Short mmCIF file of C-alpha atoms in Angstrom, two decimals:
data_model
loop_
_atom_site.label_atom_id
_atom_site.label_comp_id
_atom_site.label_asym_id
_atom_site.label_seq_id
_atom_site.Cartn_x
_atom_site.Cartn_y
_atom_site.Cartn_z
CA UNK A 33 50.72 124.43 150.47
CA UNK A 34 51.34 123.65 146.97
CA UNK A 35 52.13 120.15 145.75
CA UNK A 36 55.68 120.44 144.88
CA UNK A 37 56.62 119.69 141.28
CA UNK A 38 60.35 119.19 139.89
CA UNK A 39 61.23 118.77 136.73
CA UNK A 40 64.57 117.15 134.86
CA UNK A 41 64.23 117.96 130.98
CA UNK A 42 67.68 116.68 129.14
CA UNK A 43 68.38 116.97 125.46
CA UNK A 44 68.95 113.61 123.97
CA UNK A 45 72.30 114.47 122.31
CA UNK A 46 74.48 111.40 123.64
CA UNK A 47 75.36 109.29 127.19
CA UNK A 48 73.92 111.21 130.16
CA UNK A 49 76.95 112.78 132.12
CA UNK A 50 77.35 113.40 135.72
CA UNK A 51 76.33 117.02 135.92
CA UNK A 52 73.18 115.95 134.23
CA UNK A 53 72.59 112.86 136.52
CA UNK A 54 73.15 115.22 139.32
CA UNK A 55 70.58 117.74 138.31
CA UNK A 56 68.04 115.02 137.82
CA UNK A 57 69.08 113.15 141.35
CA UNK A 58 68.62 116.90 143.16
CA UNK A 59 65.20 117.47 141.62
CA UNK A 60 63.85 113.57 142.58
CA UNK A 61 65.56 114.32 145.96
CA UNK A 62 63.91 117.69 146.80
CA UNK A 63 60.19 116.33 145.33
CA UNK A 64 60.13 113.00 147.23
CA UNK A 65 61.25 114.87 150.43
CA UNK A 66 58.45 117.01 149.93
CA UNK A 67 55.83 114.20 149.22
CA UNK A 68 55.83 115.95 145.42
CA UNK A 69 56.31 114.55 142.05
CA UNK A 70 59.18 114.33 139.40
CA UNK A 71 58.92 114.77 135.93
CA UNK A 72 60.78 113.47 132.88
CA UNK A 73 60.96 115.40 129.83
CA UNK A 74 62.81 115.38 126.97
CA UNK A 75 63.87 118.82 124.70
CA UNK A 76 64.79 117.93 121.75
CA UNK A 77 64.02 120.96 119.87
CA UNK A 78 67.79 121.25 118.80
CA UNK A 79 67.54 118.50 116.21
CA UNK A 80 71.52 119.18 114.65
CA UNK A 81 72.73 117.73 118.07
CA UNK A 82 70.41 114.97 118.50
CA UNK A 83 71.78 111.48 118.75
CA UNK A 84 70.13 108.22 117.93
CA UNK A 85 69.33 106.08 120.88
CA UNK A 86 69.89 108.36 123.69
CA UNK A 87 66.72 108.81 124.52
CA UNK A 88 66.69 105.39 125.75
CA UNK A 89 69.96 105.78 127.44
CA UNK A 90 68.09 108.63 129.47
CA UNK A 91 65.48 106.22 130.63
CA UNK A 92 67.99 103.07 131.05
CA UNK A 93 70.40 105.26 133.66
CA UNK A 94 67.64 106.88 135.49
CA UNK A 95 65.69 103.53 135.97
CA UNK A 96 68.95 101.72 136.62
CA UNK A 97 70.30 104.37 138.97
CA UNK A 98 66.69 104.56 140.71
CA UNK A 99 65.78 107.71 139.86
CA UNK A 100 62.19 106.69 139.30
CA UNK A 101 60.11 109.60 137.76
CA UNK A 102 56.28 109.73 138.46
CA UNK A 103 55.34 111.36 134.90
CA UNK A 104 56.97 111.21 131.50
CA UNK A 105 57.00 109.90 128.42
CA UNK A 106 57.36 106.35 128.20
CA UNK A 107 55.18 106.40 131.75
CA UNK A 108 52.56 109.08 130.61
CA UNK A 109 50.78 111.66 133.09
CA UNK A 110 48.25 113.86 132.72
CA UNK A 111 50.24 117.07 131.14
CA UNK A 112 51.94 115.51 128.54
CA UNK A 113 52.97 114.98 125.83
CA UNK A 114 56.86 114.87 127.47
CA UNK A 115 58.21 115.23 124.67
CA UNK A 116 58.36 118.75 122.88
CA UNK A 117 59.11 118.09 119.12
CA UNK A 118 55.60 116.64 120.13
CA UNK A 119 54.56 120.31 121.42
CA UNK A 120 55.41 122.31 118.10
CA UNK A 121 51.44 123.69 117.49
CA UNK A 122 51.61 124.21 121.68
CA UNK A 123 54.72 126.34 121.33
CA UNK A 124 53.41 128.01 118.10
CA UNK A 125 50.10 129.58 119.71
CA UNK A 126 51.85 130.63 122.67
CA UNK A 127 54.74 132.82 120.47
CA UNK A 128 51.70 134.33 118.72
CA UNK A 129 50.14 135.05 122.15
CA UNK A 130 53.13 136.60 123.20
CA UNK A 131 53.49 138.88 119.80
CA UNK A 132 50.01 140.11 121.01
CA UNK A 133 50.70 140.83 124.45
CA UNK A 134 53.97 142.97 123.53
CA UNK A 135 56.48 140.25 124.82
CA UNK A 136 57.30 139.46 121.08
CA UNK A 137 57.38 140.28 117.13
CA UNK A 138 57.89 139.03 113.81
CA UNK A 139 61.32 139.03 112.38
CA UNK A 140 61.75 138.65 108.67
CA UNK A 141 65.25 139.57 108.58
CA UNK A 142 67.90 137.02 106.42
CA UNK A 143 70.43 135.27 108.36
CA UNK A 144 72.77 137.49 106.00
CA UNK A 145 71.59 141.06 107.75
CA UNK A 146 71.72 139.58 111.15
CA UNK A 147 75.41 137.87 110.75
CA UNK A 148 76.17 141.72 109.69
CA UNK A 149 74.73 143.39 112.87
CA UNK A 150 78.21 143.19 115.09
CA UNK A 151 79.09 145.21 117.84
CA UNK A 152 82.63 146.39 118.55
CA UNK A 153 83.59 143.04 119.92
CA UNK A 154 82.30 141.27 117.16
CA UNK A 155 79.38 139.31 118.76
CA UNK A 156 75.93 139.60 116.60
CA UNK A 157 73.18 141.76 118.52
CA UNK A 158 69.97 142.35 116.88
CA UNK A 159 68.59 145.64 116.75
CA UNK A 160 64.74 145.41 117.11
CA UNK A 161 64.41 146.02 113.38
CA UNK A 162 61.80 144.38 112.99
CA UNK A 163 60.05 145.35 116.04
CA UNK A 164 58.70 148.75 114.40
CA UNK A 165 56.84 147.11 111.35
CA UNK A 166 53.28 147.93 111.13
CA UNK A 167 50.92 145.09 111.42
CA UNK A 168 49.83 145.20 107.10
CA UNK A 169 53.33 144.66 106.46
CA UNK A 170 54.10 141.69 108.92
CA UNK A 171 50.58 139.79 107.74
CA UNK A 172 51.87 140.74 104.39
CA UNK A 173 54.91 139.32 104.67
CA UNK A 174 53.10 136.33 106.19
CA UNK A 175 50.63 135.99 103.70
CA UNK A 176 53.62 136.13 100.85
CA UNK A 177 55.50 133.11 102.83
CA UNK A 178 58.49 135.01 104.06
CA UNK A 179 60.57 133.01 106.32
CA UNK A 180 59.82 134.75 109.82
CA UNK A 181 60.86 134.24 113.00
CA UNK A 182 59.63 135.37 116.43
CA UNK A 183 62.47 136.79 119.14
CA UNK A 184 61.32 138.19 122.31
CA UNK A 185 61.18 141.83 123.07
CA UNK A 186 63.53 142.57 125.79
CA UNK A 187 63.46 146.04 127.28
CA UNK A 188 66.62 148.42 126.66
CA UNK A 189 66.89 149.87 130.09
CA UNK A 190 65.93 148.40 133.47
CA UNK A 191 67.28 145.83 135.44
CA UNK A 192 66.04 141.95 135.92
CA UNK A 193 66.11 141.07 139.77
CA UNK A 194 64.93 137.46 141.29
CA UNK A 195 65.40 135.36 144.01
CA UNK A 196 67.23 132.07 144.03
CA UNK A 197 67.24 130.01 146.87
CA UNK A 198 70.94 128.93 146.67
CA UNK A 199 71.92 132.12 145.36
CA UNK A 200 69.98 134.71 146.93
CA UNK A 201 68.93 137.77 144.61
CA UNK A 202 70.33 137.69 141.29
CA UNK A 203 70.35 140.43 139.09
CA UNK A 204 71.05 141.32 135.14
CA UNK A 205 70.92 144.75 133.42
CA UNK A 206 68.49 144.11 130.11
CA UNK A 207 70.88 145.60 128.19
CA UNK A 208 72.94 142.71 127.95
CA UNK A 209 70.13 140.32 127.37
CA UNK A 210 69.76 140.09 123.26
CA UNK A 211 65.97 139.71 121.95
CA UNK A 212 66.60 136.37 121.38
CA UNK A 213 64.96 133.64 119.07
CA UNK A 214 61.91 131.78 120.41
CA UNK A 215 60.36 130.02 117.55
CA UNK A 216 62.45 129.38 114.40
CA UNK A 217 61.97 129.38 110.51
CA UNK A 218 60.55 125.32 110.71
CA UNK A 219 58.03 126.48 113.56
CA UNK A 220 60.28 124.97 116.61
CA UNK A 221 61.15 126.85 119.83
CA UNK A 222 64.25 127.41 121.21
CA UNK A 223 64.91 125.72 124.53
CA UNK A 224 65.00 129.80 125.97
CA UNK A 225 61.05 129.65 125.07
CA UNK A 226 60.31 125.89 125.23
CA UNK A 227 61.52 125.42 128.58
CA UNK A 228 59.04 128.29 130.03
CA UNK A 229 55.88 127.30 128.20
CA UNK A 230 56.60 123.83 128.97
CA UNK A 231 57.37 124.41 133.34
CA UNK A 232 53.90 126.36 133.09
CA UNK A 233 52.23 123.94 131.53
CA UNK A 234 53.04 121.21 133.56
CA UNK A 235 52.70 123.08 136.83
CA UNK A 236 56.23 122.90 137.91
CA UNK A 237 56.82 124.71 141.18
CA UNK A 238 60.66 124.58 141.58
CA UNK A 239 63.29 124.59 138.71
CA UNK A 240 66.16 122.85 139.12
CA UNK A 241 69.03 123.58 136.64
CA UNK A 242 72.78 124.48 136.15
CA UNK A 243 74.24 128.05 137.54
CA UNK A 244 74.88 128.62 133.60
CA UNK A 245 71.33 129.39 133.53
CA UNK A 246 71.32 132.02 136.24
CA UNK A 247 71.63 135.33 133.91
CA UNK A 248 69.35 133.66 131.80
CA UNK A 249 66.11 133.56 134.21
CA UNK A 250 65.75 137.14 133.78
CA UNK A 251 64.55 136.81 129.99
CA UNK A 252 62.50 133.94 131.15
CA UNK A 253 60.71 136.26 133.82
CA UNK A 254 60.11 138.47 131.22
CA UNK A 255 57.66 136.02 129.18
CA UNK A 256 56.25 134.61 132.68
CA UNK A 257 55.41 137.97 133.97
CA UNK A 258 54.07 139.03 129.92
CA UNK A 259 51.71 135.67 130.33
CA UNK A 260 50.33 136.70 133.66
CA UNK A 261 51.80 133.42 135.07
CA UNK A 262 53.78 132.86 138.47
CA UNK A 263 56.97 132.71 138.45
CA UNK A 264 58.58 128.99 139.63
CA UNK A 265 60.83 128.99 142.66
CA UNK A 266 64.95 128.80 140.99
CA UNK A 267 67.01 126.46 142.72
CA UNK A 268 70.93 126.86 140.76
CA UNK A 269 73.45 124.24 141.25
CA UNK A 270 76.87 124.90 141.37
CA UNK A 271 79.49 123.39 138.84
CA UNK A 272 80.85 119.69 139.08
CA UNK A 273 84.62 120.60 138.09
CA UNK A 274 87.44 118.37 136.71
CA UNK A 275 89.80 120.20 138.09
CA UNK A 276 90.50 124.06 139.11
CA UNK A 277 89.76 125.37 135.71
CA UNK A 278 87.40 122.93 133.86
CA UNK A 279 84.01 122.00 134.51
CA UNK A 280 83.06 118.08 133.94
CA UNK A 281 82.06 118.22 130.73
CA UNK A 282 79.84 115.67 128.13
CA UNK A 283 81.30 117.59 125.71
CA UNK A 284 84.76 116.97 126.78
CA UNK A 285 84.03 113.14 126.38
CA UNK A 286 83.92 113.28 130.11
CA UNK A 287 82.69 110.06 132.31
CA UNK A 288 79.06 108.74 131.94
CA UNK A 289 76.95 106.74 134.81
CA UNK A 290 77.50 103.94 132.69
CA UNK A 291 80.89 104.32 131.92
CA UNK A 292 81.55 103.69 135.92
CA UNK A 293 79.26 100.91 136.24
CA UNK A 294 81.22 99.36 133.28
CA UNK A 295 84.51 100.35 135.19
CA UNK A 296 82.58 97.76 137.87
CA UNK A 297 81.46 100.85 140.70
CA UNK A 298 79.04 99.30 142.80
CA UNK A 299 75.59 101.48 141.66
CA UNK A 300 74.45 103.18 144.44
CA UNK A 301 77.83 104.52 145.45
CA UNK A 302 77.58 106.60 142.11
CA UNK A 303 74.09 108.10 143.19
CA UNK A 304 75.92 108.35 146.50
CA UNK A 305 78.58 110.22 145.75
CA UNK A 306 76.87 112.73 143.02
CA UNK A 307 74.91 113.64 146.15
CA UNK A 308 77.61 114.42 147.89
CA UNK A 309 79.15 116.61 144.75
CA UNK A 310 77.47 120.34 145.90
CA UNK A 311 75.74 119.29 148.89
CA UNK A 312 76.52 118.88 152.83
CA UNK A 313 74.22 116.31 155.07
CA UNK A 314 73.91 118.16 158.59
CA UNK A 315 75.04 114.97 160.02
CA UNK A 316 78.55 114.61 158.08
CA UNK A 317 77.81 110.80 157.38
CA UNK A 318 78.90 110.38 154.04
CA UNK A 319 77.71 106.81 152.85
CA UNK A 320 73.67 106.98 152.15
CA UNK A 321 71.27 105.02 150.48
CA UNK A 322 69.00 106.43 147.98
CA UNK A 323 65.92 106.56 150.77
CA UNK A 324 68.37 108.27 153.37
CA UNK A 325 69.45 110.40 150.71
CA UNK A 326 65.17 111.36 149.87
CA UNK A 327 64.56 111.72 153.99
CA UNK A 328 68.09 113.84 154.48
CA UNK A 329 67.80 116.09 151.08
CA UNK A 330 67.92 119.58 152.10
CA UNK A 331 68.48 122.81 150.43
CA UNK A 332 70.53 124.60 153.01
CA UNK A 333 73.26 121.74 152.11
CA UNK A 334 73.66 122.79 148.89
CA UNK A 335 77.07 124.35 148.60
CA UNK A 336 77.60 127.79 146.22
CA UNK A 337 81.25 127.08 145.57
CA UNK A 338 82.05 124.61 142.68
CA UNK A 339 82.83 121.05 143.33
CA UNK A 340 85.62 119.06 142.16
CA UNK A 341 85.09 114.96 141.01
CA UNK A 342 87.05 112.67 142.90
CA UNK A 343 87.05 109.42 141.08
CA UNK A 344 89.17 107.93 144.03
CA UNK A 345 86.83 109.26 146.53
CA UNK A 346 83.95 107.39 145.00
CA UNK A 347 85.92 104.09 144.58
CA UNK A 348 86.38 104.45 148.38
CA UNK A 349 82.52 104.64 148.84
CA UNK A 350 82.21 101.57 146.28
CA UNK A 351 84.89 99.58 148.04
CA UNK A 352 82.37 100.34 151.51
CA UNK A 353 79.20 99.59 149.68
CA UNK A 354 81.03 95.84 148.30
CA UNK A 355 82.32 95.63 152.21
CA UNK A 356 78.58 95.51 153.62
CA UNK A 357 77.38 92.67 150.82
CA UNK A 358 76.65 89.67 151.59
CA UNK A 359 78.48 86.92 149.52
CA UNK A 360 75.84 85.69 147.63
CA UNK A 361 75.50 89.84 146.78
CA UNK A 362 79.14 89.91 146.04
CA UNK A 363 79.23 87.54 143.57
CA UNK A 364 76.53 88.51 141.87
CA UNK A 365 77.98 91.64 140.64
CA UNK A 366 81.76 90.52 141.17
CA UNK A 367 81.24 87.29 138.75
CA UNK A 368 81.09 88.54 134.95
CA UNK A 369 84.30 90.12 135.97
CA UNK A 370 85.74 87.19 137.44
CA UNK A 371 84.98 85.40 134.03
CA UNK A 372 87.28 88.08 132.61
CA UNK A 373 90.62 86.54 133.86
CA UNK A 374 92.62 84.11 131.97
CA UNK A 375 92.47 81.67 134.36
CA UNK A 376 88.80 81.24 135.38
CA UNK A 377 87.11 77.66 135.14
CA UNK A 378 90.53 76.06 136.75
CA UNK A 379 89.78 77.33 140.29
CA UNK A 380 86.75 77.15 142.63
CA UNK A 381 85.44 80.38 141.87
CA UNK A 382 83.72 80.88 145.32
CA UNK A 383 87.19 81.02 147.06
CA UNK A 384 88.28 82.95 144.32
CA UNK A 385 85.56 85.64 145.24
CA UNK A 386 86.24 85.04 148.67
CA UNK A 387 90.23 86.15 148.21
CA UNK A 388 88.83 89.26 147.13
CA UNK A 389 85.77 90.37 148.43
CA UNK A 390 87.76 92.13 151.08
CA UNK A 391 90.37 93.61 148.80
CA UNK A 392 88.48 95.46 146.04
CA UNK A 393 86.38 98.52 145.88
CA UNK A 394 85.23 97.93 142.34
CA UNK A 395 84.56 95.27 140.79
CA UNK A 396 86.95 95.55 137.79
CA UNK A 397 90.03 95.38 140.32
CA UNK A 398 89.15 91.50 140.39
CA UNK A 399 91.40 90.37 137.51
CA UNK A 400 94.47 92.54 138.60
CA UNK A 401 94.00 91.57 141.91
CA UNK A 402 94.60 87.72 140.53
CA UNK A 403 96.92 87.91 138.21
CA UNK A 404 99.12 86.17 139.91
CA UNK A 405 97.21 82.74 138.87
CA UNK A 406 97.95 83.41 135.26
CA UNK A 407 100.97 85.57 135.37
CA UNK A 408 103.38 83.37 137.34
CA UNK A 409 107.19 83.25 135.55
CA UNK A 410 110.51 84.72 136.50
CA UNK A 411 110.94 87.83 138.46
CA UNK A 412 113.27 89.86 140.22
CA UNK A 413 114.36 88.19 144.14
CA UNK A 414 114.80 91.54 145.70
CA UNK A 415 111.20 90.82 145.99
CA UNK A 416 111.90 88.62 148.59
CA UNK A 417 113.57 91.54 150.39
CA UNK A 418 111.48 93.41 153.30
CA UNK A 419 113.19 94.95 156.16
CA UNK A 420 109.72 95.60 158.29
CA UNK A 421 109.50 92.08 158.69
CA UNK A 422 113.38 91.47 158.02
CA UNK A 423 112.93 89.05 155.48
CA UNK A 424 115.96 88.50 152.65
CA UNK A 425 117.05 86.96 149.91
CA UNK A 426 119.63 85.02 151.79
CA UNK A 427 116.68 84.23 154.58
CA UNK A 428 114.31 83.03 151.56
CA UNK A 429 117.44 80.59 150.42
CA UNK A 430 117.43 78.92 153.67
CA UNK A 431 114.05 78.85 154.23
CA UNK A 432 112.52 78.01 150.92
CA UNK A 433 113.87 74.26 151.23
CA UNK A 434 112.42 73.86 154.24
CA UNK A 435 108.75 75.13 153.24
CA UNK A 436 109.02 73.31 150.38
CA UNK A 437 109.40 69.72 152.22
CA UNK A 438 106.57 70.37 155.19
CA UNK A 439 104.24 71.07 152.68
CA UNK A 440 105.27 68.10 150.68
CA UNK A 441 103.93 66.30 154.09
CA UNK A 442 100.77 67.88 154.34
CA UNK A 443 97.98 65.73 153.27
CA UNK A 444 95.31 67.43 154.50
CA UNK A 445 95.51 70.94 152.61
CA UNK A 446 93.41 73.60 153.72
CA UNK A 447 94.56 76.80 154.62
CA UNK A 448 94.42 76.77 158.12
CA UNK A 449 96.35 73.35 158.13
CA UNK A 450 98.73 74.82 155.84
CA UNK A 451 99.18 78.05 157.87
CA UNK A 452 99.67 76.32 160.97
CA UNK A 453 102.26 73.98 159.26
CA UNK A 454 104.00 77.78 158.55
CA UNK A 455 103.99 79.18 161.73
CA UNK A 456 105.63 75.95 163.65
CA UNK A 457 108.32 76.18 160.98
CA UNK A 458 108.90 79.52 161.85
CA UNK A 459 108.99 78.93 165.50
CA UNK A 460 111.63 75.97 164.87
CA UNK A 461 113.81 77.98 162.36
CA UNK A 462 114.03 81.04 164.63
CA UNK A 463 112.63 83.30 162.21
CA UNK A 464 109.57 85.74 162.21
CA UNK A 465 106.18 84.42 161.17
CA UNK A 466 105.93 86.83 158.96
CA UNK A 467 108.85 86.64 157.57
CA UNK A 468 108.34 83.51 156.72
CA UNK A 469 104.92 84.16 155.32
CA UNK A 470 106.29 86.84 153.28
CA UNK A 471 108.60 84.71 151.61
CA UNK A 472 106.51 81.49 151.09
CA UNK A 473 104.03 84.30 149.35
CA UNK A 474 106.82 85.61 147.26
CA UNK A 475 107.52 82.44 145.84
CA UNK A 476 104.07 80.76 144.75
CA UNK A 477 103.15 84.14 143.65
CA UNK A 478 106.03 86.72 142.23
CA UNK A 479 103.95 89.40 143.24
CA UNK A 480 104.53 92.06 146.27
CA UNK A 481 100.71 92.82 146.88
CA UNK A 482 98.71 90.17 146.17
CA UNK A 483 94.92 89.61 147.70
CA UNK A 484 94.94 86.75 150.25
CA UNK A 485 98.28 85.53 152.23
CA UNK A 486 100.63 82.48 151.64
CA UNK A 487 98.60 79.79 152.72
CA UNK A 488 95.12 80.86 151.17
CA UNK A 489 96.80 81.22 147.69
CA UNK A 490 98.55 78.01 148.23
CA UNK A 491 94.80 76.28 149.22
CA UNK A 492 93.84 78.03 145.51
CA UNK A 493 96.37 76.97 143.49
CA UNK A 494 96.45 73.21 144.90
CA UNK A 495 99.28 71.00 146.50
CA UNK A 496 101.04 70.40 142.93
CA UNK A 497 100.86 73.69 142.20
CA UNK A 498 102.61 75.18 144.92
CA UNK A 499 105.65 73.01 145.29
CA UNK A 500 106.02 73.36 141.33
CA UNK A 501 106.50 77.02 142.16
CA UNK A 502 108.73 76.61 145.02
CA UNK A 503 111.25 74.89 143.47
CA UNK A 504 110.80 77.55 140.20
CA UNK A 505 111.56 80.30 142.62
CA UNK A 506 114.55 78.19 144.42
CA UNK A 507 116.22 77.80 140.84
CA UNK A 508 115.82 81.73 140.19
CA UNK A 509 117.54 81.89 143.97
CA UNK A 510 120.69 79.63 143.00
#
């Protein structure tokens, strides 16, 4: 059987979005399940959009995401080079082959005819002018230097039929394909010819792309079958949607990788969950790492119906891939964030982390999630009020006195001191331990959620600490 060969050829024209990522993380999965190779290459042929630098973006989120491709070109390989405004005189011989063998011709029409050639709707079509010069007057218009291009010769009648594997057969009448542009004025393809010379070329077997490219393929057949060269096997992917009626979009200004690892998503639940966006596991288990993901990968997953991103269904796969870290893991990735809150350098930061480790599913949820060390002042005692555990304010003004002087005995002050302290208070009051908790919380933190109980925030925040905030929260009670 033939080696399998996939291929993921962005445009550098800005961040790399998640439809993008997704193509590229469907074409590594499908080659390394296969025991086949991935290529990177870059078309930049469409030099208007290009953007400074994000060619090195490409590489940075594919490297960092571990997409790791086997040929491209700051890796090399043995078809390069990977990048085609490095493949202009490549691209030039094979338009010229193509003139010869009837797939193409010369057109030296202005831009000025062609914008006047409208149909009723008022879309430009060409009209094969050009197509039924004689050979002295195209080398003569050659040999004068008139600007030329060279479209493809697409038949009028007849229909374009092939065979995608998520799609089944596909067909497109050729009268609605245009005899589009393959090499411009300046000698550069179009990615409609580019991409076809370059997948021959570099022996890919199965193209991996968008389902915006699926009444496209018949053109490309066209120049494949005018060549003499196999056709590659066409894998479509469906959509990745915003919502109901709009795709995700890098246009749009849409979410990048790296905008969610900046948000502080743990990195392989990203690759994790683009996996899931348009494809099924047979075994319905959702969390994967990237090698269960390569041994799983499976084309009968993929789904034909559009997908719609669910940030908060990816922070729930984050918030289990920060649950299975160790510690020393967590804070690895938890601590520049820590370092982001106000109050950082006047609290062990390991029982900090600790607090929270539990309690976040991305990383960036670590300063909200302690704000009550910084944010402590007056607030409103109906906070104190919570009938599950029937806790009140008039409950939190007799029992706020009381906390207040055990704790001033404790000497030893550790939470599980502190919290046993608590509960025989409770016991001896006559009250709920929880309600109780709730209300020693209340008062050393103003805050109805907060991430750790009464007693651990109270081990934080230190002896002095604690009682100042008990009797601040007694005043706001008088």
């Amino acid at each position: 059987m033939e080696r399998v060969r996939t291929r993921f050829a962005p445009s550098p024209t800005g961040y790399l979005h998640i439809g993008g990522l997704r193509t590229a993380l469907y074409g590594y999965l499908y080659a390394k399940n296969h025991g086949g190779d991935f290529i990177l290459r870059i078309e930049d042929t469409d030099t208007a959009r290009y953007v400074d630098g994000s060619v090195q973006i490409i590489y940075d989120t594919l490297r960092d995401s571990g997409i790791m491709y086997d040929e491209g070109p700051d890796v090399g390989g043995a078809y390069g080079p990977y990048i085609q405004s490095e493949r202009k005189e490549i691209y030039k011989k094979y338009a010229e082959k193509l003139v010869e063998l009837g797939g193409a011709y010369y057109c030296f029409c202005t831009p000025e005819r062609v914008a006047s050639l409208k149909d009723e709707e008022g879309n430009v079509r060409y009209d094969k002018h050009c197509l039924h010069l004689s050979k002295e007057e195209i080398e003569e218009n050659i040999k004068n230097g008139v600007p030329y291009v060279i479209r493809q010769n697409v038949p009028l009648e007849g229909t374009g039929t092939y065979h995608d594997l998520v799609y089944g057969d596909i067909s497109v009448d050729y009268k609605d394909i245009e005899d589009g542009i393959l090499l411009k004025t300046d000698g550069m393809p179009t990615y409609n010819f580019a991409n076809v010379i370059d997948d021959h070329l570099m022996g890919i077997t199965h193209v991996i792309r968008g389902t915006e490219y699926l009444s496209s393929t018949p053109k490309y057949n066209l120049m494949y079958d005018a060549f003499g060269w196999e056709r590659p096997v066409y894998i479509h992917l469906p959509p990745i949607m915003k919502d109901a009626q709009h795709k995700l979009s890098k246009r749009n200004g849409d979410a990048s990788y790296e905008d969610f690892v900046k948000k502080g998503f743990v990195k392989e639940s990203i690759i994790n969950y683009i996996a899931l966006l348009g494809w099924s596991p047979k075994s319905n288990v959702e969390k994967m790492s990237l090698t269960e993901l390569k041994e799983h990968f499976s084309l009968d997953g993929i789904s034909k119906s559009p997908s719609i991103f669910d940030e908060t269904k990816m922070k729930w796969l984050s918030g289990e891939y920060i649950k299975e870290m160790t510690f020393e893991q967590f804070k690895e990735h938890a601590l520049p964030f820590l370092k982001n809150t106000k109050e950082y350098g006047k609290y062990d930061e390991d029982k900090l982390l600790a607090l929270v480790k539990s309690r976040v599913q991305i990383f960036s949820e670590i300063p909200e999630k302690l704000d009550f060390l910084e944010e402590f002042g007056a607030f409103d005692v109906n906070l104190f009020v919570n009938e599950k555990q029937k806790a009140s304010v008039e409950l939190a003004k007799t029992l706020l006195p009381q906390i207040k002087t055990v704790l001033e005995n404790v000497n030893e002050w550790q939470n599980s001191v502190l919290f046993d302290v608590l509960v025989k208070l409770s016991a001896e009051a006559g009250v709920k331990k929880q309600a109780l908790l709730w209300i020693a919380r209340i008062a050393i933190t103003a805050k109805e959620a907060t991430a750790g109980g009464a007693t651990e925030i109270a081990e934080l925040i230190g002896k002095e600490e604690t009682l100042r905030r008990i009797d601040f929260s007694m005043g706001l009670l008088k």
